[in-house]
Coordinates of C-alpha atoms in Angstrom, one line a residue:
Chain A
X854 CA 5.2 -15.3 -45.5
X855 CA 7.8 -17.9 -46.2
X856 CA 11.0 -17.9 -44.1
X857 CA 14.2 -19.9 -43.7
X858 CA 14.2 -22.3 -40.8
X859 CA 17.4 -20.8 -39.3
X860 CA 15.6 -17.4 -38.8
X861 CA 12.7 -19.2 -37.1
X862 CA 15.1 -20.9 -34.7
X863 CA 16.8 -17.6 -33.9
X864 CA 13.5 -16.0 -32.9
X865 CA 11.8 -18.9 -31.3
X866 CA 14.5 -20.7 -29.5
X867 CA 15.3 -18.4 -26.6
X868 CA 11.7 -18.3 -25.4
X869 CA 11.1 -22.0 -26.0
X870 CA 14.4 -22.9 -24.3
X871 CA 13.5 -21.1 -21.1
X872 CA 10.0 -22.3 -21.1
X873 CA 11.0 -25.9 -21.7
X874 CA 13.7 -26.0 -19.2
X875 CA 11.9 -24.2 -16.3
X876 CA 8.2 -25.1 -16.9
X877 CA 7.8 -28.2 -19.0
X878 CA 10.8 -30.3 -17.9
X879 CA 10.2 -29.6 -14.2
X880 CA 6.6 -30.8 -14.5
X881 CA 7.8 -34.1 -15.9
X882 CA 10.7 -34.3 -13.5
X883 CA 8.2 -34.1 -10.6
X884 CA 6.7 -37.3 -11.9
X885 CA 10.1 -39.0 -12.0
X886 CA 11.0 -37.8 -8.5
X887 CA 7.7 -39.1 -7.1
X888 CA 9.0 -42.7 -7.5
X889 CA 11.9 -42.0 -5.1
X890 CA 12.4 -41.5 -1.4
X891 CA 14.9 -38.6 -1.0
X892 CA 15.6 -36.1 1.7
X893 CA 17.1 -33.6 -0.8
X894 CA 20.6 -34.5 0.0
X895 CA 22.3 -37.9 0.1
X896 CA 21.0 -41.0 -1.6
X897 CA 17.9 -41.3 -3.7
X898 CA 16.2 -44.5 -3.1
X899 CA 13.9 -45.9 -5.8
X900 CA 10.6 -46.9 -4.1
X901 CA 8.3 -47.4 -7.1
X902 CA 4.7 -46.7 -6.3
X903 CA 5.2 -46.6 -2.5
X904 CA 4.7 -42.8 -2.2
X905 CA 1.4 -43.2 -4.0
X906 CA 0.4 -46.1 -1.8
X907 CA 1.2 -43.9 1.3
X908 CA -0.8 -41.1 -0.2
X909 CA -3.9 -43.0 -1.0
X910 CA -4.0 -45.7 1.7
X911 CA -1.1 -45.4 4.1
X912 CA -0.8 -43.2 7.2
X913 CA -0.3 -40.2 5.1
X914 CA -3.6 -40.6 3.3
X915 CA -5.6 -39.2 6.2
X916 CA -3.7 -35.9 5.9
X917 CA -4.0 -35.9 2.1
X918 CA -7.8 -36.5 2.0
X919 CA -8.4 -34.1 4.8
X920 CA -6.6 -31.4 2.8
X921 CA -8.3 -32.4 -0.4
X922 CA -11.7 -32.0 1.1
X923 CA -10.7 -28.5 2.2
X924 CA -9.7 -27.7 -1.4
X925 CA -13.0 -28.9 -2.7
X926 CA -14.9 -26.9 0.0
X927 CA -12.7 -23.9 -0.9
X928 CA -13.6 -24.2 -4.6
X929 CA -17.3 -24.5 -4.0
X930 CA -17.6 -21.6 -1.6
X931 CA -15.3 -19.3 -3.4
X932 CA -17.1 -19.9 -6.7
X933 CA -20.6 -19.4 -5.2
X934 CA -19.5 -16.1 -3.6
X935 CA -17.3 -14.7 -6.2
X936 CA -19.5 -15.5 -9.2
X937 CA -22.8 -15.0 -7.4
X938 CA -21.9 -11.7 -5.8
X939 CA -19.8 -10.8 -8.8
X940 CA -22.8 -11.1 -11.1
X941 CA -25.1 -9.1 -8.8
X942 CA -22.7 -6.2 -8.4
X943 CA -21.8 -6.2 -12.1
X944 CA -25.6 -5.9 -12.8
X945 CA -25.8 -2.9 -10.5
X946 CA -22.8 -1.3 -12.2
X947 CA -24.2 -2.0 -15.7
X948 CA -26.8 0.6 -15.1
X949 CA -24.9 3.7 -16.0
X950 CA -24.6 5.4 -12.6
X951 CA -22.4 8.3 -11.7
X952 CA -19.1 7.5 -10.0
X953 CA -18.9 4.1 -11.6
X954 CA -15.3 4.7 -12.5
X955 CA -14.2 5.5 -9.0
X956 CA -16.1 2.5 -7.8
X957 CA -14.4 0.3 -10.2
X958 CA -11.0 1.5 -9.0
X959 CA -11.9 0.9 -5.3
X960 CA -13.2 -2.6 -5.8
X961 CA -10.2 -3.7 -7.8
X962 CA -7.7 -2.2 -5.4
X963 CA -7.3 -5.3 -3.1
X964 CA -6.2 -7.3 -6.2
X965 CA -3.0 -5.2 -6.2
X966 CA -1.9 -6.5 -2.8
X967 CA 0.0 -9.8 -2.6
X968 CA -2.2 -12.6 -1.2
X969 CA 0.3 -13.2 1.6
X970 CA 0.1 -9.5 2.7
X971 CA -3.7 -9.6 2.6
X972 CA -3.4 -12.7 4.8
X973 CA -1.1 -10.9 7.3
X974 CA -3.3 -7.8 7.3
X975 CA -6.4 -9.8 8.2
X976 CA -4.6 -11.9 10.7
X977 CA -4.3 -8.7 12.7
X978 CA -7.9 -7.6 12.1
X979 CA -9.2 -11.1 13.1
X980 CA -7.3 -11.4 16.3
X981 CA -9.8 -12.8 18.9
X982 CA -9.3 -10.2 21.7
X983 CA -7.8 -7.1 20.2
X984 CA -8.6 -7.6 16.5
X985 CA -10.6 -4.8 14.9
X986 CA -13.3 -7.1 13.6
X987 CA -14.5 -8.3 17.1
X988 CA -13.9 -4.8 18.5
X989 CA -16.1 -3.4 15.8
X990 CA -18.8 -5.9 16.4
X991 CA -18.8 -4.9 20.1
X992 CA -18.8 -1.2 19.3
X993 CA -22.0 -1.5 17.2
X994 CA -23.7 -3.7 19.8
X995 CA -23.2 -7.0 18.1
X996 CA -20.7 -8.3 20.6
X997 CA -22.4 -11.6 20.7
X998 CA -21.3 -12.2 17.2
X999 CA -17.6 -11.8 18.1
X1000 CA -15.7 -15.1 17.5
X1001 CA -12.2 -16.4 17.5
X1002 CA -12.5 -16.4 13.7
X1003 CA -9.2 -18.1 13.0
X1004 CA -9.0 -20.2 16.2
X1005 CA -12.2 -22.1 15.8
X1006 CA -11.7 -25.3 13.8
X1007 CA -15.3 -25.1 12.5
X1008 CA -14.9 -21.5 11.4
X1009 CA -11.3 -21.0 10.3
X1010 CA -11.4 -22.2 6.8
X1011 CA -14.6 -20.4 6.0
X1012 CA -13.1 -17.2 7.4
X1013 CA -10.1 -17.6 5.2
X1014 CA -12.4 -18.1 2.2
X1015 CA -14.1 -14.9 3.0
X1016 CA -10.8 -13.0 3.2
X1017 CA -10.1 -14.5 -0.2
X1018 CA -13.4 -13.2 -1.5
X1019 CA -12.6 -9.8 -0.1
X1020 CA -9.4 -9.7 -2.0
X1021 CA -10.6 -11.2 -5.4
X1022 CA -14.2 -10.2 -5.8
X1023 CA -13.4 -7.0 -7.6
X1024 CA -11.7 -8.9 -10.4
X1025 CA -14.7 -11.1 -11.0
X1026 CA -17.0 -8.1 -10.9
X1027 CA -15.0 -6.4 -13.6
X1028 CA -14.7 -9.4 -15.9
X1029 CA -18.4 -10.1 -15.6
X1030 CA -19.2 -6.5 -16.1
X1031 CA -17.1 -6.4 -19.3
X1032 CA -19.0 -9.4 -20.6
X1033 CA -22.4 -7.7 -19.8
X1034 CA -21.4 -4.5 -21.5
X1035 CA -20.5 -6.6 -24.6
X1036 CA -24.1 -7.6 -25.0
X1037 CA -25.7 -5.7 -27.9
X1038 CA -28.0 -2.9 -26.6
X1039 CA -30.4 -3.7 -29.5
X1040 CA -31.2 -7.0 -27.9
X1041 CA -32.2 -5.4 -24.6
X1042 CA -34.1 -2.6 -26.4
X1043 CA -36.1 -5.3 -28.3
X1044 CA -36.9 -7.0 -25.0
X1045 CA -38.2 -3.8 -23.6
X1046 CA -40.4 -3.3 -26.6
X1047 CA -41.8 -6.8 -26.1
X1048 CA -42.7 -5.8 -22.6
X1049 CA -40.0 -7.5 -20.5
X1050 CA -39.1 -6.1 -17.1
X1051 CA -35.6 -5.7 -15.7
X1052 CA -35.9 -8.9 -13.7
X1053 CA -36.7 -10.9 -16.9
X1054 CA -34.0 -9.2 -18.9
X1055 CA -31.4 -10.0 -16.2
X1056 CA -32.3 -13.7 -16.0
X1057 CA -33.5 -14.5 -19.5
X1058 CA -31.1 -12.4 -21.5
X1059 CA -28.1 -11.1 -19.6
X1060 CA -27.4 -14.2 -17.6
X1061 CA -27.5 -16.7 -20.4
X1062 CA -25.3 -14.5 -22.6
X1063 CA -22.6 -14.3 -19.9
X1064 CA -22.4 -18.1 -19.3
X1065 CA -19.3 -18.5 -21.5
X1066 CA -17.6 -16.0 -19.2
X1067 CA -18.7 -17.9 -16.1
X1068 CA -17.4 -21.1 -17.7
X1069 CA -14.0 -19.7 -18.1
X1070 CA -14.0 -18.1 -14.6
X1071 CA -15.1 -21.4 -13.1
X1072 CA -12.2 -23.2 -14.7
X1073 CA -9.7 -20.6 -13.4
X1074 CA -11.3 -20.8 -9.9
X1075 CA -10.9 -24.6 -10.0
X1076 CA -7.3 -24.4 -10.9
X1077 CA -6.7 -21.6 -8.3
X1078 CA -8.5 -23.5 -5.6
X1079 CA -6.3 -26.5 -5.8
X1080 CA -3.2 -24.3 -5.6
X1081 CA -4.1 -22.3 -2.6
X1082 CA -1.1 -21.7 -0.3
X1083 CA -0.1 -18.1 0.4
X1084 CA -3.1 -17.1 2.4
X1085 CA -3.2 -20.2 4.5
X1086 CA 0.5 -19.8 5.2
X1087 CA -0.1 -16.2 6.3
X1088 CA -3.2 -16.7 8.4
X1089 CA -2.6 -20.2 9.9
X1090 CA 1.1 -21.1 9.3
X1091 CA 2.5 -24.2 7.7
X1092 CA 0.8 -26.4 10.3
X1093 CA -2.6 -25.1 8.9
X1094 CA -4.1 -24.8 12.4
X1095 CA -6.3 -25.1 14.4
X1096 CA -5.8 -28.9 14.3
X1097 CA -5.2 -29.0 10.5
X1098 CA -8.7 -27.6 10.0
X1099 CA -7.4 -25.3 7.3
X1100 CA -4.9 -27.7 5.7
X1101 CA -4.9 -27.8 1.9
X1102 CA -2.8 -29.8 -0.6
X1103 CA -0.5 -26.8 -0.9
X1104 CA 0.4 -26.7 2.8
X1105 CA 0.7 -30.5 2.9
X1106 CA 3.1 -30.3 0.0
X1107 CA 5.2 -27.6 1.6
X1108 CA 5.5 -29.4 4.9
X1109 CA 6.4 -32.6 3.1
X1110 CA 8.9 -31.3 0.7
X1111 CA 10.5 -28.5 2.6
X1112 CA 9.8 -29.4 6.2
X1113 CA 7.9 -27.4 8.7
X1114 CA 8.5 -28.1 12.3
X1115 CA 7.0 -31.3 13.5
X1116 CA 5.8 -32.7 10.2
X1117 CA 6.0 -36.4 10.4
X1118 CA 6.8 -36.8 6.7
X1119 CA 9.6 -34.8 5.1
X1120 CA 10.6 -36.3 1.8
X1121 CA 11.1 -34.6 -1.5
X1122 CA 9.9 -37.7 -3.3
X1123 CA 6.7 -37.8 -1.3
X1124 CA 6.3 -34.1 -1.8
X1125 CA 6.7 -34.5 -5.6
X1126 CA 4.0 -37.2 -5.4
X1127 CA 1.7 -34.7 -3.8
X1128 CA 2.3 -32.2 -6.6
X1129 CA 1.7 -34.9 -9.2
X1130 CA -1.6 -35.6 -7.5
X1131 CA -2.6 -31.9 -7.6
X1132 CA -1.4 -31.9 -11.2
X1133 CA -3.7 -34.8 -12.1
X1134 CA -6.7 -33.0 -10.6
X1135 CA -5.9 -29.7 -12.3
X1136 CA -4.7 -30.9 -15.7
X1137 CA -8.1 -31.8 -17.3
X1138 CA -9.3 -28.3 -16.5
X1139 CA -6.1 -26.8 -17.9
X1140 CA -6.6 -28.7 -21.1
X1141 CA -10.2 -27.6 -21.3
X1142 CA -9.1 -24.0 -20.7
X1143 CA -6.5 -24.1 -23.5
X1144 CA -9.1 -25.7 -25.8
X1145 CA -11.7 -23.0 -25.1
X1146 CA -9.1 -20.2 -25.5
X1147 CA -7.7 -21.7 -28.7
X1148 CA -11.2 -22.2 -30.2
X1149 CA -12.1 -18.6 -29.5
X1150 CA -8.8 -17.5 -30.8
X1151 CA -9.3 -19.2 -34.2
X1152 CA -12.7 -17.5 -34.7
Chain B
X9 CA -28.5 -0.4 -21.9
X10 CA -30.9 -1.2 -19.1
X11 CA -33.4 1.3 -17.9
X12 CA -33.8 1.8 -14.2
X13 CA -36.2 3.6 -11.9
X14 CA -35.1 6.1 -9.4
X15 CA -35.6 3.6 -6.5
X16 CA -33.6 1.0 -8.2
X17 CA -30.7 3.4 -8.6
X18 CA -31.0 4.4 -5.0
X19 CA -30.8 0.8 -4.0
X20 CA -27.8 0.3 -6.3
X21 CA -26.0 3.2 -4.7
X22 CA -26.7 1.8 -1.2
X23 CA -25.4 -1.6 -2.0
X24 CA -22.4 -0.4 -3.8
X25 CA -21.5 2.0 -1.0
X26 CA -21.6 -0.8 1.6
X27 CA -19.3 -2.8 -0.6
X28 CA -16.9 0.1 -1.2
X29 CA -16.9 0.6 2.6
X30 CA -16.0 -3.0 3.2
X31 CA -13.1 -2.7 0.8
X32 CA -11.8 0.7 1.8
X33 CA -12.4 0.4 5.6
X34 CA -9.6 -2.1 6.3
X35 CA -7.1 0.0 4.3
X36 CA -8.1 3.1 6.2
X37 CA -7.8 1.2 9.5
X38 CA -4.4 -0.2 8.6
X39 CA -3.0 3.3 7.8
X40 CA -4.6 5.0 10.8
X41 CA -3.4 2.4 13.3
X42 CA 0.1 2.5 11.8
X43 CA 0.5 6.0 13.2
X44 CA -0.5 5.1 16.8
X45 CA 1.4 4.0 19.8
X46 CA 0.9 0.4 20.7
X47 CA -1.2 1.4 23.8
X48 CA -3.4 3.6 21.8
X49 CA -3.8 1.1 19.1
X50 CA -5.3 -1.4 21.6
X51 CA -7.3 1.0 23.6
X52 CA -8.8 3.2 20.9
X53 CA -8.6 1.2 17.6
X54 CA -11.2 3.3 15.8
X55 CA -10.3 6.8 16.7
X56 CA -7.8 9.0 14.8
X57 CA -4.3 8.9 16.3
X58 CA -3.9 11.5 19.0
X59 CA -0.3 12.0 17.9
X60 CA 1.2 11.0 14.6
X61 CA 3.9 8.5 15.4
X62 CA 5.8 8.6 12.2
X63 CA 8.6 6.9 14.1
X64 CA 6.8 3.6 13.6
X65 CA 7.6 3.9 9.9
X66 CA 11.2 4.7 10.5
X67 CA 11.5 1.6 12.8
X68 CA 9.6 -0.7 10.4
X69 CA 11.7 0.6 7.5
X70 CA 14.9 -0.3 9.3
X71 CA 13.9 -3.5 11.0
X72 CA 12.1 -5.1 8.1
X73 CA 14.8 -4.2 5.6
X74 CA 12.1 -2.8 3.4
X75 CA 14.6 -0.8 1.4
X76 CA 16.5 -4.0 0.5
X77 CA 13.2 -5.7 -0.4
X78 CA 12.1 -2.9 -2.7
X79 CA 15.4 -2.9 -4.5
X80 CA 15.5 -6.7 -4.9
X81 CA 11.9 -6.8 -6.0
X82 CA 12.4 -3.9 -8.4
X83 CA 15.4 -5.5 -10.0
X84 CA 13.8 -8.9 -10.3
X85 CA 10.6 -7.4 -11.7
X86 CA 12.4 -5.1 -14.2
X87 CA 14.7 -7.8 -15.5
X88 CA 11.8 -10.3 -15.8
X89 CA 9.6 -7.8 -17.6
X90 CA 12.3 -7.0 -20.2
X91 CA 13.1 -10.6 -20.8
X92 CA 9.5 -11.7 -21.1
X93 CA 8.6 -8.8 -23.4
X94 CA 11.5 -9.3 -25.7
X95 CA 11.5 -13.1 -25.9
X96 CA 7.7 -13.5 -26.0
X97 CA 7.3 -10.9 -28.7
X98 CA 10.0 -12.5 -30.9
X99 CA 8.3 -15.9 -30.5
X100 CA 4.8 -14.4 -31.2
X101 CA 6.1 -12.6 -34.3
X102 CA 7.3 -15.9 -35.9
X103 CA 4.2 -17.8 -35.0
X104 CA 1.9 -15.1 -36.3
X105 CA 3.6 -13.8 -39.4
X106 CA 5.5 -16.7 -41.0
X107 CA 4.7 -20.1 -42.4
X108 CA 6.9 -23.0 -41.4
X109 CA 6.6 -26.6 -40.5
X110 CA 5.2 -27.4 -37.1
X111 CA 4.0 -23.8 -36.5
X112 CA 0.7 -24.9 -35.1
X113 CA 2.2 -27.5 -32.8
X114 CA 4.7 -25.1 -31.5
X115 CA 2.0 -22.7 -30.7
X116 CA -0.1 -25.4 -28.9
X117 CA 3.0 -26.4 -27.0
X118 CA 3.6 -22.9 -25.8
X119 CA 0.0 -22.6 -24.7
X120 CA 0.3 -25.7 -22.5
X121 CA 1.9 -23.4 -19.9
X122 CA -1.1 -21.0 -20.0
X123 CA -3.0 -22.8 -17.3
X124 CA -0.5 -25.2 -15.7
X125 CA 0.5 -23.8 -12.3
X126 CA 4.2 -23.6 -12.4
X127 CA 4.4 -23.9 -8.6
X128 CA 3.6 -27.6 -9.0
X129 CA 7.0 -28.0 -10.5
X130 CA 8.8 -26.2 -7.8
X131 CA 10.9 -29.1 -6.4
X132 CA 12.6 -29.8 -9.8
X133 CA 13.0 -26.0 -10.3
X134 CA 14.7 -25.8 -6.9
X135 CA 17.0 -28.7 -7.7
X136 CA 17.8 -27.4 -11.1
X137 CA 18.7 -24.0 -9.7
X138 CA 20.7 -25.7 -7.0
X139 CA 22.7 -27.5 -9.6
X140 CA 23.3 -24.3 -11.5
X141 CA 24.3 -22.6 -8.2
X142 CA 21.5 -20.2 -8.6
X143 CA 19.4 -20.8 -5.4
X144 CA 19.5 -17.8 -3.1
X145 CA 20.2 -15.5 -6.0
X146 CA 18.2 -12.8 -7.8
X147 CA 19.3 -14.2 -11.2
X148 CA 17.6 -17.6 -10.3
X149 CA 14.3 -15.8 -9.5
X150 CA 14.6 -13.8 -12.7
X151 CA 15.0 -16.9 -14.8
X152 CA 12.1 -18.6 -13.2
X153 CA 9.7 -15.7 -13.5
X154 CA 10.7 -15.0 -17.1
X155 CA 10.1 -18.6 -18.0
X156 CA 6.8 -18.8 -16.2
X157 CA 5.4 -15.6 -17.7
X158 CA 6.3 -16.4 -21.3
X159 CA 3.3 -18.5 -22.3
X160 CA 0.6 -16.0 -21.4
X161 CA 2.6 -13.1 -22.8
X162 CA 3.3 -14.9 -26.1
X163 CA -0.4 -15.7 -26.4
X164 CA -1.6 -12.1 -25.9
X165 CA 1.1 -10.7 -28.2
X166 CA 0.3 -13.2 -30.9
X167 CA -3.3 -12.1 -30.9
X168 CA -2.2 -8.5 -31.4
X169 CA 0.4 -9.3 -34.1
X170 CA -2.3 -11.2 -35.9
X171 CA -4.2 -8.0 -36.3
X172 CA -1.2 -6.3 -38.0
X173 CA -2.0 -6.5 -41.7
X174 CA 0.3 -8.9 -43.6
X175 CA 0.5 -6.5 -46.4
X176 CA 2.5 -4.1 -44.2
X177 CA 5.1 -6.7 -43.5
X178 CA 5.2 -7.8 -47.2
X179 CA 5.7 -4.2 -48.3
X180 CA 8.5 -3.7 -45.9
X181 CA 10.1 -7.0 -47.2
X182 CA 9.9 -5.7 -50.8
X183 CA 11.6 -2.5 -49.7
X184 CA 14.4 -4.7 -48.5
X185 CA 13.8 -5.0 -44.8
X186 CA 15.1 -8.1 -43.1
X187 CA 13.2 -10.3 -40.8
X188 CA 14.7 -8.6 -37.8
X189 CA 14.1 -5.1 -39.2
X190 CA 10.4 -5.9 -39.8
X191 CA 10.2 -7.0 -36.2
X192 CA 11.8 -3.9 -34.8
X193 CA 10.5 -1.2 -37.2
X194 CA 7.0 -2.5 -38.1
X195 CA 5.7 -5.0 -35.5
X196 CA 7.0 -3.6 -32.2
X197 CA 5.8 0.0 -32.7
X198 CA 2.3 -1.2 -33.8
X199 CA 1.8 -3.5 -30.8
X200 CA 2.8 -1.0 -28.1
X201 CA -0.5 -1.3 -26.2
X202 CA -0.1 -5.1 -26.1
X203 CA 3.5 -4.8 -24.9
X204 CA 2.3 -2.6 -22.0
X205 CA -0.4 -5.1 -21.1
X206 CA 2.1 -7.9 -21.0
X207 CA 4.6 -5.7 -19.0
X208 CA 2.0 -4.7 -16.4
X209 CA 0.7 -8.3 -15.9
X210 CA 4.3 -9.6 -15.6
X211 CA 5.3 -6.9 -13.3
X212 CA 2.4 -7.4 -10.9
X213 CA 2.8 -11.2 -11.0
X214 CA 6.5 -10.9 -10.1
X215 CA 6.2 -8.1 -7.5
X216 CA 3.4 -9.9 -5.7
X217 CA 4.7 -13.4 -5.7
X218 CA 5.6 -15.0 -2.4
X219 CA 5.9 -18.7 -3.1
X220 CA 9.1 -18.8 -5.2
X221 CA 11.1 -16.5 -2.9
X222 CA 9.9 -18.5 0.1
X223 CA 11.4 -21.7 -1.4
X224 CA 14.3 -20.4 -3.4
X225 CA 15.7 -17.7 -1.1
X226 CA 16.9 -18.1 2.4
X227 CA 19.4 -15.3 2.7
X228 CA 17.7 -12.2 4.2
X229 CA 19.7 -9.8 2.0
X230 CA 18.3 -11.4 -1.1
X231 CA 14.7 -11.3 0.1
X232 CA 12.0 -9.8 -2.1
X233 CA 9.5 -7.4 -0.5
X234 CA 6.9 -10.0 0.2
X235 CA 9.5 -12.3 1.8
X236 CA 11.1 -9.4 3.8
X237 CA 7.8 -8.4 5.3
X238 CA 6.8 -12.0 6.1
X239 CA 10.1 -12.5 8.0
X240 CA 9.4 -9.2 9.8
X241 CA 5.9 -10.5 10.8
X242 CA 7.4 -13.5 12.4
X243 CA 10.0 -11.6 14.3
X244 CA 7.9 -8.7 15.6
X245 CA 4.6 -10.4 16.0
X246 CA 3.6 -8.5 19.1
X247 CA 4.4 -5.0 18.0
X248 CA 1.4 -4.3 16.0
X249 CA 2.1 -0.6 15.3
X250 CA 5.2 -1.8 13.5
X251 CA 3.4 -4.5 11.7
X252 CA 0.8 -2.0 10.4
X253 CA 3.5 0.4 9.2
X254 CA 5.5 -2.4 7.6
X255 CA 2.4 -3.6 5.8
X256 CA 1.6 -0.1 4.5
X257 CA 5.1 0.3 3.3
X258 CA 5.2 -3.0 1.5
X259 CA 2.0 -2.5 -0.4
X260 CA 2.4 1.3 -1.1
X261 CA 4.3 1.1 -4.4
X262 CA 1.9 -1.1 -6.3
X263 CA -1.2 0.7 -4.7
X264 CA 0.1 4.1 -5.7
X265 CA 1.0 3.0 -9.2
X266 CA -2.4 1.4 -9.5
X267 CA -4.2 4.6 -8.4
X268 CA -2.4 6.5 -11.0
X269 CA -2.7 4.1 -13.9
X270 CA -5.8 2.1 -12.7
X271 CA -7.4 2.0 -16.2
X272 CA -4.4 0.3 -17.7
X273 CA -4.0 -2.0 -14.9
X274 CA -7.6 -3.1 -14.9
X275 CA -7.6 -3.6 -18.7
X276 CA -4.3 -5.6 -18.5
X277 CA -5.2 -7.8 -15.6
X278 CA -8.8 -8.7 -16.6
X279 CA -7.8 -9.3 -20.3
X280 CA -4.9 -11.4 -19.0
X281 CA -7.2 -14.0 -17.3
X282 CA -10.0 -14.2 -19.7
X283 CA -8.5 -14.2 -23.2

């Protein structure tokens, strides 16, 4: 329908005003700030590309690349577990078994809890001496497996990733399940008539047909993995201990911009540069996501 | 759908039970241990409490200012949900039902925010709110959450409004209905399911967020529930029985709501991500 521009403005402006002022403008303003050195109060000093030089080759770069490698590790492991296990469990659920509804509710439950609370909860369970995890292992005779899960630099990040999987897996199960249930039953019927077994049907029909879902989920996992913060904060604090072995770009950013006891670098400009760096990594994926969503939307 | 033998179904039950146990076990342990004395919690972590120490809850409630946190979070979430639902539906209505110059670009522009993590813009947001004198205030958080949740909501709502037949709007127009009347009397009643999806997703996003309060709030009386409990965890880190009861209290509202309305929640949250 045709409409007068002033009506359009009346309906569109309030939403676009807020969105522009508090989402789009701040993203660009981060870029501008990243060329300054500034403690948040007092004088802003223009330093050109110095923040970026520090980040990529200066003393700060060690910290940044250490954190970046953890983000990458996080992405790879979380994707493997959440998509892999998610697919297997969704397959099990796709067979119409009794109690599936209750089961769905249970597995989705952890998603309702704030990440930071999940972190706190598991920080108690994973305590080396009195935590329930180690006590449970001892109680069932597997005491030799007891570990300082969060205190061992070689183990801490993987442990955090597993807690993350515990919290989020249900979501992936349900999304993949929805996409499996979308497959036309005729297709599977036809395969049975041709003599295919369940294994073949799973890998030759169901899996290929759910690839678009995996693609979208992978993009979301990528964006999420480079924005991890809450759980590291809850389980290991802003210092991302032990010895920065769980440091990610999110914690580097928080220490740099807003301080965090003993951080050598506290500077809002440098902090903004860190967010611009994360933004540069994430943005191609965001554009791809919007493209995929918009294409599907137009069909 | 797929046909399975008895053995396969047995195996499925077995695997799913283990998984359900891994999920439900920690919840159970958290609640059980929240009723024990500190001594009992450490000595017999897996047994039922010998005496129900409900006092733990009273103490946690008082010390963690959980009541304050509930009220703050509820006010912020309610205001954000209303703002998002109203503004995003108005926007989506225009984009979906009317032809005007630049419509497609405006839509693409709004979708930019769909996958861009707003937390990356937190420094300028902090500075902007500081200039407006809105740091350390609930209004500041409401504005931020409303803005951040608009793109996704507008997108979902546009999809639903697209499926409302144009003829319906045109008929209303011929009957003399204005642009605003069509929006209120025709569109809104027809997209109620979508409005509730958007409301649920926004509510959960706001209620569960920790990052923005951590940065934008430093006055304890303005803390949201997540921030209140995290302050509590720092202050009482050795009194586990209190920590467990504080945790239980902090997550109880969403978990209870979820158990009652799980079908709607699941539909809302899964659609939210994948659309």
